[in-house]
Amino acid sequence: MPVRAEHDRAVLADLLAADPALHAYQLGDLDDFCWPYTSWFRRGDQVALLYHGGEEPVLIAHPVGGDVAGMSALLADLAPLLPARVYVHLSPGLHPALRDRFTLTSPAPHHRMVLTDPTLPRRVIPAGRPLTAADLPELEKLYEAAYPGNYFDARMLDTGHYLGVREDDALVAVAGVHVWSPTYRVAALGNVTTHPAARGRGLATAAVAALCRRLADTVDTVALNVRADNTAARRLYARLGFTDAAQFVEGWLHARR
């Protein structure tokens, strides 16, 4: 069964909805907001996503139903069609399917966490107000100081789910989303940071708590990605009711010459 492009969102949603925590980013990218920037590939029940809405293409591959062999077969078929350089999110055991054509560089183990106790964010005093496109210059300045090199899509400000904390009229903390889909009832948090001069006072915790409360009416699954070695962030999210749902690796694939 060869790999083929899949254009039917209903088919994709049905396959991915079996594990909304693992596939939260892919489900979110089915939404109208992100759909035009996606290419989907399917082999049987396995689905891989190539997202091209940012500066670099991103390949997301997590086995549906735990079928690593099936997803590996999809990736082996897909490899000749991939760009020469692509950022990847790969579940364990999938990289060997791509080794003949690609080298994986700068691999970073990550955890997928999901909100399993929605009562905990409600026990934290929330902080933060919605940011808009008018706040973009100040937000970019904050990321330059506090989170350089992070993946930030300014379009996500249009969702209304970027919350900023201000002190003395200066933006000092923020929590946002990478995807948000009221249609598929999922959201993925991201771009959470605090200015170095304001850390240690729980501002990011308060902003994430406020964002979780804000999302509660439109989504059932709130997920996020965090580096395995980012102990402070993992503890923050655990205090807010997030638990580990999966492990995977992020890194760059470079075509072999």
PDB file of C-alpha atoms in Angstrom:
ATOM      1  CA  MET A   1       0.000   0.000   0.000  1.00  0.00           C
ATOM      2  CA  PRO A   2       1.877   3.119  -1.183  1.00  0.00           C
ATOM      3  CA  VAL A   3       1.773   6.487   0.544  1.00  0.00           C
ATOM      4  CA  ARG A   4      -0.631   9.008  -0.928  1.00  0.00           C
ATOM      5  CA  ALA A   5      -1.720  12.578  -0.298  1.00  0.00           C
ATOM      6  CA  GLU A   6      -4.845  12.824   1.837  1.00  0.00           C
ATOM      7  CA  HIS A   7      -7.190  15.793   1.410  1.00  0.00           C
ATOM      8  CA  ASP A   8     -10.243  14.624   3.356  1.00  0.00           C
ATOM      9  CA  ARG A   9     -10.285  16.356   6.736  1.00  0.00           C
ATOM     10  CA  ALA A  10     -13.027  14.091   8.040  1.00  0.00           C
ATOM     11  CA  VAL A  11     -10.895  11.002   7.378  1.00  0.00           C
ATOM     12  CA  LEU A  12      -7.857  12.597   9.006  1.00  0.00           C
ATOM     13  CA  ALA A  13      -9.822  13.766  12.034  1.00  0.00           C
ATOM     14  CA  ASP A  14     -11.315  10.313  12.538  1.00  0.00           C
ATOM     15  CA  LEU A  15      -7.870   8.686  12.535  1.00  0.00           C
ATOM     16  CA  LEU A  16      -6.174  11.275  14.760  1.00  0.00           C
ATOM     17  CA  ALA A  17      -9.009  11.624  17.264  1.00  0.00           C
ATOM     18  CA  ALA A  18      -8.245   8.153  18.646  1.00  0.00           C
ATOM     19  CA  ASP A  19      -5.488   9.821  20.713  1.00  0.00           C
ATOM     20  CA  PRO A  20      -6.102  13.590  20.870  1.00  0.00           C
ATOM     21  CA  ALA A  21      -3.244  14.166  23.320  1.00  0.00           C
ATOM     22  CA  LEU A  22      -0.634  12.559  21.062  1.00  0.00           C
ATOM     23  CA  HIS A  23      -2.069  14.129  17.915  1.00  0.00           C
ATOM     24  CA  ALA A  24      -3.120  17.507  19.348  1.00  0.00           C
ATOM     25  CA  TYR A  25      -0.935  19.562  17.024  1.00  0.00           C
ATOM     26  CA  GLN A  26      -2.120  17.668  13.965  1.00  0.00           C
ATOM     27  CA  LEU A  27      -5.777  17.964  14.956  1.00  0.00           C
ATOM     28  CA  GLY A  28      -5.279  21.676  15.516  1.00  0.00           C
ATOM     29  CA  ASP A  29      -3.722  22.022  12.070  1.00  0.00           C
ATOM     30  CA  LEU A  30      -6.898  20.609  10.526  1.00  0.00           C
ATOM     31  CA  ASP A  31      -8.622  23.844  11.503  1.00  0.00           C
ATOM     32  CA  ASP A  32      -9.351  26.413   8.795  1.00  0.00           C
ATOM     33  CA  PHE A  33      -6.777  28.717  10.404  1.00  0.00           C
ATOM     34  CA  CYS A  34      -3.884  26.330   9.642  1.00  0.00           C
ATOM     35  CA  TRP A  35      -5.255  23.975   6.972  1.00  0.00           C
ATOM     36  CA  PRO A  36      -3.972  26.002   3.967  1.00  0.00           C
ATOM     37  CA  TYR A  37      -0.407  25.558   5.249  1.00  0.00           C
ATOM     38  CA  THR A  38      -0.546  21.775   5.550  1.00  0.00           C
ATOM     39  CA  SER A  39       0.192  18.740   3.382  1.00  0.00           C
ATOM     40  CA  TRP A  40      -1.026  15.361   4.632  1.00  0.00           C
ATOM     41  CA  PHE A  41       0.250  11.909   3.724  1.00  0.00           C
ATOM     42  CA  ARG A  42      -1.452   8.628   4.511  1.00  0.00           C
ATOM     43  CA  ARG A  43      -0.601   4.957   4.279  1.00  0.00           C
ATOM     44  CA  GLY A  44      -3.388   2.792   5.626  1.00  0.00           C
ATOM     45  CA  ASP A  45      -4.298   4.202   9.034  1.00  0.00           C
ATOM     46  CA  GLN A  46      -1.007   6.091   9.441  1.00  0.00           C
ATOM     47  CA  VAL A  47      -0.863   9.845   8.895  1.00  0.00           C
ATOM     48  CA  ALA A  48       2.082  12.247   8.624  1.00  0.00           C
ATOM     49  CA  LEU A  49       1.847  16.022   8.412  1.00  0.00           C
ATOM     50  CA  LEU A  50       4.165  18.424   6.598  1.00  0.00           C
ATOM     51  CA  TYR A  51       3.481  21.944   7.883  1.00  0.00           C
ATOM     52  CA  HIS A  52       4.807  24.797   5.774  1.00  0.00           C
ATOM     53  CA  GLY A  53       3.355  27.859   7.481  1.00  0.00           C
ATOM     54  CA  GLY A  54       6.638  28.967   9.041  1.00  0.00           C
ATOM     55  CA  GLU A  55      10.090  29.845   7.785  1.00  0.00           C
ATOM     56  CA  GLU A  56      11.063  26.154   7.616  1.00  0.00           C
ATOM     57  CA  PRO A  57       8.907  23.086   6.859  1.00  0.00           C
ATOM     58  CA  VAL A  58       7.985  20.878   9.825  1.00  0.00           C
ATOM     59  CA  LEU A  59       7.265  17.147   9.624  1.00  0.00           C
ATOM     60  CA  ILE A  60       5.123  15.686  12.422  1.00  0.00           C
ATOM     61  CA  ALA A  61       4.933  11.894  12.620  1.00  0.00           C
ATOM     62  CA  HIS A  62       3.431  10.007  15.542  1.00  0.00           C
ATOM     63  CA  PRO A  63       2.126   6.464  15.006  1.00  0.00           C
ATOM     64  CA  VAL A  64      -1.634   6.112  15.021  1.00  0.00           C
ATOM     65  CA  GLY A  65      -2.673   3.352  17.382  1.00  0.00           C
ATOM     66  CA  GLY A  66       0.937   2.723  18.401  1.00  0.00           C
ATOM     67  CA  ASP A  67       1.740   1.142  15.025  1.00  0.00           C
ATOM     68  CA  VAL A  68       5.427   2.070  14.753  1.00  0.00           C
ATOM     69  CA  ALA A  69       5.987  -0.394  11.903  1.00  0.00           C
ATOM     70  CA  GLY A  70       3.127   1.094   9.908  1.00  0.00           C
ATOM     71  CA  MET A  71       4.339   4.658  10.438  1.00  0.00           C
ATOM     72  CA  SER A  72       7.893   3.613   9.569  1.00  0.00           C
ATOM     73  CA  ALA A  73       6.633   2.222   6.278  1.00  0.00           C
ATOM     74  CA  LEU A  74       4.856   5.508   5.558  1.00  0.00           C
ATOM     75  CA  LEU A  75       8.016   7.517   6.288  1.00  0.00           C
ATOM     76  CA  ALA A  76      10.167   5.262   4.131  1.00  0.00           C
ATOM     77  CA  ASP A  77       7.793   5.864   1.213  1.00  0.00           C
ATOM     78  CA  LEU A  78       7.581   9.584   1.972  1.00  0.00           C
ATOM     79  CA  ALA A  79      11.336  10.204   2.315  1.00  0.00           C
ATOM     80  CA  PRO A  80      12.004  10.820  -1.421  1.00  0.00           C
ATOM     81  CA  LEU A  81       9.310  13.529  -1.420  1.00  0.00           C
ATOM     82  CA  LEU A  82      10.587  15.494   1.572  1.00  0.00           C
ATOM     83  CA  PRO A  83      12.550  18.756   1.345  1.00  0.00           C
ATOM     84  CA  ALA A  84      16.324  18.531   1.687  1.00  0.00           C
ATOM     85  CA  ARG A  85      16.052  20.241   5.083  1.00  0.00           C
ATOM     86  CA  VAL A  86      13.068  19.789   7.384  1.00  0.00           C
ATOM     87  CA  TYR A  87      12.421  20.139  11.113  1.00  0.00           C
ATOM     88  CA  VAL A  88      10.840  17.023  12.607  1.00  0.00           C
ATOM     89  CA  HIS A  89       8.759  15.834  15.542  1.00  0.00           C
ATOM     90  CA  LEU A  90       9.303  12.064  15.567  1.00  0.00           C
ATOM     91  CA  SER A  91       8.039   9.461  18.010  1.00  0.00           C
ATOM     92  CA  PRO A  92      10.540   6.868  19.279  1.00  0.00           C
ATOM     93  CA  GLY A  93      11.568   4.218  16.770  1.00  0.00           C
ATOM     94  CA  LEU A  94      10.774   6.205  13.626  1.00  0.00           C
ATOM     95  CA  HIS A  95      14.119   7.755  12.734  1.00  0.00           C
ATOM     96  CA  PRO A  96      15.574   4.516  11.265  1.00  0.00           C
ATOM     97  CA  ALA A  97      12.985   4.699   8.474  1.00  0.00           C
ATOM     98  CA  LEU A  98      14.619   7.917   7.265  1.00  0.00           C
ATOM     99  CA  ARG A  99      18.304   7.119   7.811  1.00  0.00           C
ATOM    100  CA  ASP A 100      19.028   6.043   4.249  1.00  0.00           C
ATOM    101  CA  ARG A 101      18.233   9.520   2.950  1.00  0.00           C
ATOM    102  CA  PHE A 102      18.583  11.871   5.932  1.00  0.00           C
ATOM    103  CA  THR A 103      20.843  12.672   8.849  1.00  0.00           C
ATOM    104  CA  LEU A 104      19.157  13.776  12.068  1.00  0.00           C
ATOM    105  CA  THR A 105      21.027  16.641  13.714  1.00  0.00           C
ATOM    106  CA  SER A 106      20.561  18.392  17.061  1.00  0.00           C
ATOM    107  CA  PRO A 107      18.026  15.841  18.330  1.00  0.00           C
ATOM    108  CA  ALA A 108      16.321  17.071  21.499  1.00  0.00           C
ATOM    109  CA  PRO A 109      14.131  14.717  23.579  1.00  0.00           C
ATOM    110  CA  HIS A 110      10.741  16.235  24.375  1.00  0.00           C
ATOM    111  CA  HIS A 111       7.665  15.364  26.387  1.00  0.00           C
ATOM    112  CA  ARG A 112       4.100  15.855  25.272  1.00  0.00           C
ATOM    113  CA  MET A 113       2.112  16.919  28.308  1.00  0.00           C
ATOM    114  CA  VAL A 114      -1.668  17.152  28.531  1.00  0.00           C
ATOM    115  CA  LEU A 115      -3.972  18.813  31.043  1.00  0.00           C
ATOM    116  CA  THR A 116      -5.534  15.963  33.012  1.00  0.00           C
ATOM    117  CA  ASP A 117      -6.693  17.893  36.090  1.00  0.00           C
ATOM    118  CA  PRO A 118      -8.500  21.049  34.908  1.00  0.00           C
ATOM    119  CA  THR A 119      -9.325  21.981  38.500  1.00  0.00           C
ATOM    120  CA  LEU A 120      -5.716  22.941  39.273  1.00  0.00           C
ATOM    121  CA  PRO A 121      -5.527  26.028  37.011  1.00  0.00           C
ATOM    122  CA  ARG A 122      -8.606  27.314  38.813  1.00  0.00           C
ATOM    123  CA  ARG A 123      -6.752  27.225  42.128  1.00  0.00           C
ATOM    124  CA  VAL A 124      -4.154  29.703  40.853  1.00  0.00           C
ATOM    125  CA  ILE A 125      -4.829  33.433  40.809  1.00  0.00           C
ATOM    126  CA  PRO A 126      -4.834  34.147  37.046  1.00  0.00           C
ATOM    127  CA  ALA A 127      -3.012  37.009  35.372  1.00  0.00           C
ATOM    128  CA  GLY A 128      -2.796  38.352  31.859  1.00  0.00           C
ATOM    129  CA  ARG A 129      -4.867  40.136  29.272  1.00  0.00           C
ATOM    130  CA  PRO A 130      -5.328  39.269  25.587  1.00  0.00           C
ATOM    131  CA  LEU A 131      -2.660  40.582  23.254  1.00  0.00           C
ATOM    132  CA  THR A 132      -3.387  41.792  19.733  1.00  0.00           C
ATOM    133  CA  ALA A 133      -1.385  42.597  16.635  1.00  0.00           C
ATOM    134  CA  ALA A 134      -0.785  46.046  18.107  1.00  0.00           C
ATOM    135  CA  ASP A 135       1.316  44.369  20.818  1.00  0.00           C
ATOM    136  CA  LEU A 136       3.534  42.513  18.329  1.00  0.00           C
ATOM    137  CA  PRO A 137       6.611  44.795  18.507  1.00  0.00           C
ATOM    138  CA  GLU A 138       6.670  44.612  22.312  1.00  0.00           C
ATOM    139  CA  LEU A 139       6.065  40.872  22.278  1.00  0.00           C
ATOM    140  CA  GLU A 140       8.935  40.279  19.858  1.00  0.00           C
ATOM    141  CA  LYS A 141      11.169  42.399  22.092  1.00  0.00           C
ATOM    142  CA  LEU A 142      10.211  40.232  25.084  1.00  0.00           C
ATOM    143  CA  TYR A 143      10.999  37.027  23.164  1.00  0.00           C
ATOM    144  CA  GLU A 144      14.353  38.441  22.080  1.00  0.00           C
ATOM    145  CA  ALA A 145      15.259  39.027  25.717  1.00  0.00           C
ATOM    146  CA  ALA A 146      13.636  35.996  27.345  1.00  0.00           C
ATOM    147  CA  TYR A 147      13.175  33.264  24.723  1.00  0.00           C
ATOM    148  CA  PRO A 148      15.502  33.781  21.735  1.00  0.00           C
ATOM    149  CA  GLY A 149      15.095  31.309  18.907  1.00  0.00           C
ATOM    150  CA  ASN A 150      11.614  30.186  19.893  1.00  0.00           C
ATOM    151  CA  TYR A 151       9.086  29.268  17.218  1.00  0.00           C
ATOM    152  CA  PHE A 152       6.548  32.090  17.116  1.00  0.00           C
ATOM    153  CA  ASP A 153       3.837  32.582  14.508  1.00  0.00           C
ATOM    154  CA  ALA A 154       2.512  36.125  14.793  1.00  0.00           C
ATOM    155  CA  ARG A 155      -0.762  35.056  13.145  1.00  0.00           C
ATOM    156  CA  MET A 156      -1.683  33.249  16.354  1.00  0.00           C
ATOM    157  CA  LEU A 157      -2.311  36.603  18.009  1.00  0.00           C
ATOM    158  CA  ASP A 158      -5.494  36.687  15.925  1.00  0.00           C
ATOM    159  CA  THR A 159      -6.890  33.750  17.912  1.00  0.00           C
ATOM    160  CA  GLY A 160      -7.275  35.928  20.996  1.00  0.00           C
ATOM    161  CA  HIS A 161      -5.428  33.303  23.028  1.00  0.00           C
ATOM    162  CA  TYR A 162      -2.187  35.123  23.762  1.00  0.00           C
ATOM    163  CA  LEU A 163      -2.211  36.543  27.270  1.00  0.00           C
ATOM    164  CA  GLY A 164       0.350  39.078  28.457  1.00  0.00           C
ATOM    165  CA  VAL A 165       1.226  40.188  31.987  1.00  0.00           C
ATOM    166  CA  ARG A 166       2.305  43.809  32.402  1.00  0.00           C
ATOM    167  CA  GLU A 167       4.129  45.592  35.178  1.00  0.00           C
ATOM    168  CA  ASP A 168       4.629  49.357  35.039  1.00  0.00           C
ATOM    169  CA  ASP A 169       3.096  49.178  31.563  1.00  0.00           C
ATOM    170  CA  ALA A 170       5.867  46.844  30.347  1.00  0.00           C
ATOM    171  CA  LEU A 171       5.156  43.353  29.012  1.00  0.00           C
ATOM    172  CA  VAL A 172       6.997  40.948  31.320  1.00  0.00           C
ATOM    173  CA  ALA A 173       5.324  37.550  30.807  1.00  0.00           C
ATOM    174  CA  VAL A 174       3.253  35.806  28.167  1.00  0.00           C
ATOM    175  CA  ALA A 175       1.449  32.537  27.464  1.00  0.00           C
ATOM    176  CA  GLY A 176       0.078  31.653  24.055  1.00  0.00           C
ATOM    177  CA  VAL A 177      -0.990  28.861  21.724  1.00  0.00           C
ATOM    178  CA  HIS A 178       0.628  27.098  18.795  1.00  0.00           C
ATOM    179  CA  VAL A 179      -2.732  25.728  17.668  1.00  0.00           C
ATOM    180  CA  TRP A 180      -6.313  26.316  18.745  1.00  0.00           C
ATOM    181  CA  SER A 181      -9.286  24.620  17.156  1.00  0.00           C
ATOM    182  CA  PRO A 182     -12.818  24.935  18.524  1.00  0.00           C
ATOM    183  CA  THR A 183     -13.882  22.663  15.646  1.00  0.00           C
ATOM    184  CA  TYR A 184     -11.681  19.762  16.746  1.00  0.00           C
ATOM    185  CA  ARG A 185     -11.720  20.830  20.421  1.00  0.00           C
ATOM    186  CA  VAL A 186      -7.941  20.932  20.899  1.00  0.00           C
ATOM    187  CA  ALA A 187      -5.307  23.507  21.799  1.00  0.00           C
ATOM    188  CA  ALA A 188      -1.541  23.364  22.204  1.00  0.00           C
ATOM    189  CA  LEU A 189       0.109  25.902  24.475  1.00  0.00           C
ATOM    190  CA  GLY A 190       3.375  27.525  23.506  1.00  0.00           C
ATOM    191  CA  ASN A 191       5.648  30.570  23.595  1.00  0.00           C
ATOM    192  CA  VAL A 192       5.393  30.765  27.387  1.00  0.00           C
ATOM    193  CA  THR A 193       8.086  32.938  28.936  1.00  0.00           C
ATOM    194  CA  THR A 194       8.943  35.583  31.524  1.00  0.00           C
ATOM    195  CA  HIS A 195      11.444  38.398  31.250  1.00  0.00           C
ATOM    196  CA  PRO A 196      14.666  37.422  33.084  1.00  0.00           C
ATOM    197  CA  ALA A 197      14.296  40.375  35.454  1.00  0.00           C
ATOM    198  CA  ALA A 198      10.812  39.236  36.514  1.00  0.00           C
ATOM    199  CA  ARG A 199      11.351  35.507  36.987  1.00  0.00           C
ATOM    200  CA  GLY A 200      10.753  33.577  40.188  1.00  0.00           C
ATOM    201  CA  ARG A 201       7.463  35.268  41.061  1.00  0.00           C
ATOM    202  CA  GLY A 202       5.003  32.900  39.369  1.00  0.00           C
ATOM    203  CA  LEU A 203       4.017  35.218  36.523  1.00  0.00           C
ATOM    204  CA  ALA A 204       4.202  32.518  33.836  1.00  0.00           C
ATOM    205  CA  THR A 205       2.248  30.141  36.070  1.00  0.00           C
ATOM    206  CA  ALA A 206      -0.472  32.757  36.493  1.00  0.00           C
ATOM    207  CA  ALA A 207      -0.586  33.445  32.756  1.00  0.00           C
ATOM    208  CA  VAL A 208      -0.806  29.735  31.850  1.00  0.00           C
ATOM    209  CA  ALA A 209      -3.548  29.265  34.455  1.00  0.00           C
ATOM    210  CA  ALA A 210      -5.496  32.150  32.969  1.00  0.00           C
ATOM    211  CA  LEU A 211      -5.053  30.760  29.469  1.00  0.00           C
ATOM    212  CA  CYS A 212      -6.237  27.281  30.479  1.00  0.00           C
ATOM    213  CA  ARG A 213      -9.328  28.805  32.047  1.00  0.00           C
ATOM    214  CA  ARG A 214      -9.924  30.865  28.925  1.00  0.00           C
ATOM    215  CA  LEU A 215      -9.651  27.794  26.671  1.00  0.00           C
ATOM    216  CA  ALA A 216     -11.951  25.602  28.756  1.00  0.00           C
ATOM    217  CA  ASP A 217     -15.135  26.635  26.953  1.00  0.00           C
ATOM    218  CA  THR A 218     -13.877  25.782  23.466  1.00  0.00           C
ATOM    219  CA  VAL A 219     -11.569  22.761  23.811  1.00  0.00           C
ATOM    220  CA  ASP A 220     -11.483  19.397  25.530  1.00  0.00           C
ATOM    221  CA  THR A 221      -7.750  18.691  25.103  1.00  0.00           C
ATOM    222  CA  VAL A 222      -5.021  21.140  26.145  1.00  0.00           C
ATOM    223  CA  ALA A 223      -1.540  19.881  25.327  1.00  0.00           C
ATOM    224  CA  LEU A 224       1.992  21.243  25.060  1.00  0.00           C
ATOM    225  CA  ASN A 225       5.539  20.260  24.142  1.00  0.00           C
ATOM    226  CA  VAL A 226       8.429  20.736  26.558  1.00  0.00           C
ATOM    227  CA  ARG A 227      12.076  19.751  26.360  1.00  0.00           C
ATOM    228  CA  ALA A 228      12.882  16.795  28.583  1.00  0.00           C
ATOM    229  CA  ASP A 229      15.737  18.719  30.216  1.00  0.00           C
ATOM    230  CA  ASN A 230      13.594  21.781  31.030  1.00  0.00           C
ATOM    231  CA  THR A 231      12.920  20.711  34.603  1.00  0.00           C
ATOM    232  CA  ALA A 232      11.576  24.082  35.735  1.00  0.00           C
ATOM    233  CA  ALA A 233       8.950  24.208  32.984  1.00  0.00           C
ATOM    234  CA  ARG A 234       7.892  20.626  33.539  1.00  0.00           C
ATOM    235  CA  ARG A 235       7.396  21.330  37.234  1.00  0.00           C
ATOM    236  CA  LEU A 236       5.367  24.436  36.422  1.00  0.00           C
ATOM    237  CA  TYR A 237       3.055  22.494  34.143  1.00  0.00           C
ATOM    238  CA  ALA A 238       2.761  19.612  36.610  1.00  0.00           C
ATOM    239  CA  ARG A 239       1.611  22.051  39.293  1.00  0.00           C
ATOM    240  CA  LEU A 240      -1.112  23.188  36.897  1.00  0.00           C
ATOM    241  CA  GLY A 241      -2.424  19.660  36.284  1.00  0.00           C
ATOM    242  CA  PHE A 242      -0.430  18.583  33.214  1.00  0.00           C
ATOM    243  CA  THR A 243       0.949  15.045  33.001  1.00  0.00           C
ATOM    244  CA  ASP A 244       3.244  13.296  30.526  1.00  0.00           C
ATOM    245  CA  ALA A 245       1.375  11.711  27.634  1.00  0.00           C
ATOM    246  CA  ALA A 246       4.171  10.806  25.191  1.00  0.00           C
ATOM    247  CA  GLN A 247       7.842  11.214  24.371  1.00  0.00           C
ATOM    248  CA  PHE A 248       9.347  12.243  21.055  1.00  0.00           C
ATOM    249  CA  VAL A 249      12.369  13.915  19.497  1.00  0.00           C
ATOM    250  CA  GLU A 250      12.631  17.263  17.764  1.00  0.00           C
ATOM    251  CA  GLY A 251      15.524  17.947  15.410  1.00  0.00           C
ATOM    252  CA  TRP A 252      16.646  18.702  11.875  1.00  0.00           C
ATOM    253  CA  LEU A 253      16.701  16.262   8.987  1.00  0.00           C
ATOM    254  CA  HIS A 254      19.362  17.017   6.382  1.00  0.00           C
ATOM    255  CA  ALA A 255      19.422  15.091   3.119  1.00  0.00           C
ATOM    256  CA  ARG A 256      22.510  12.941   2.655  1.00  0.00           C
ATOM    257  CA  ARG A 257      24.655  13.855  -0.324  1.00  0.00           C
TER     258      ARG A 257
END
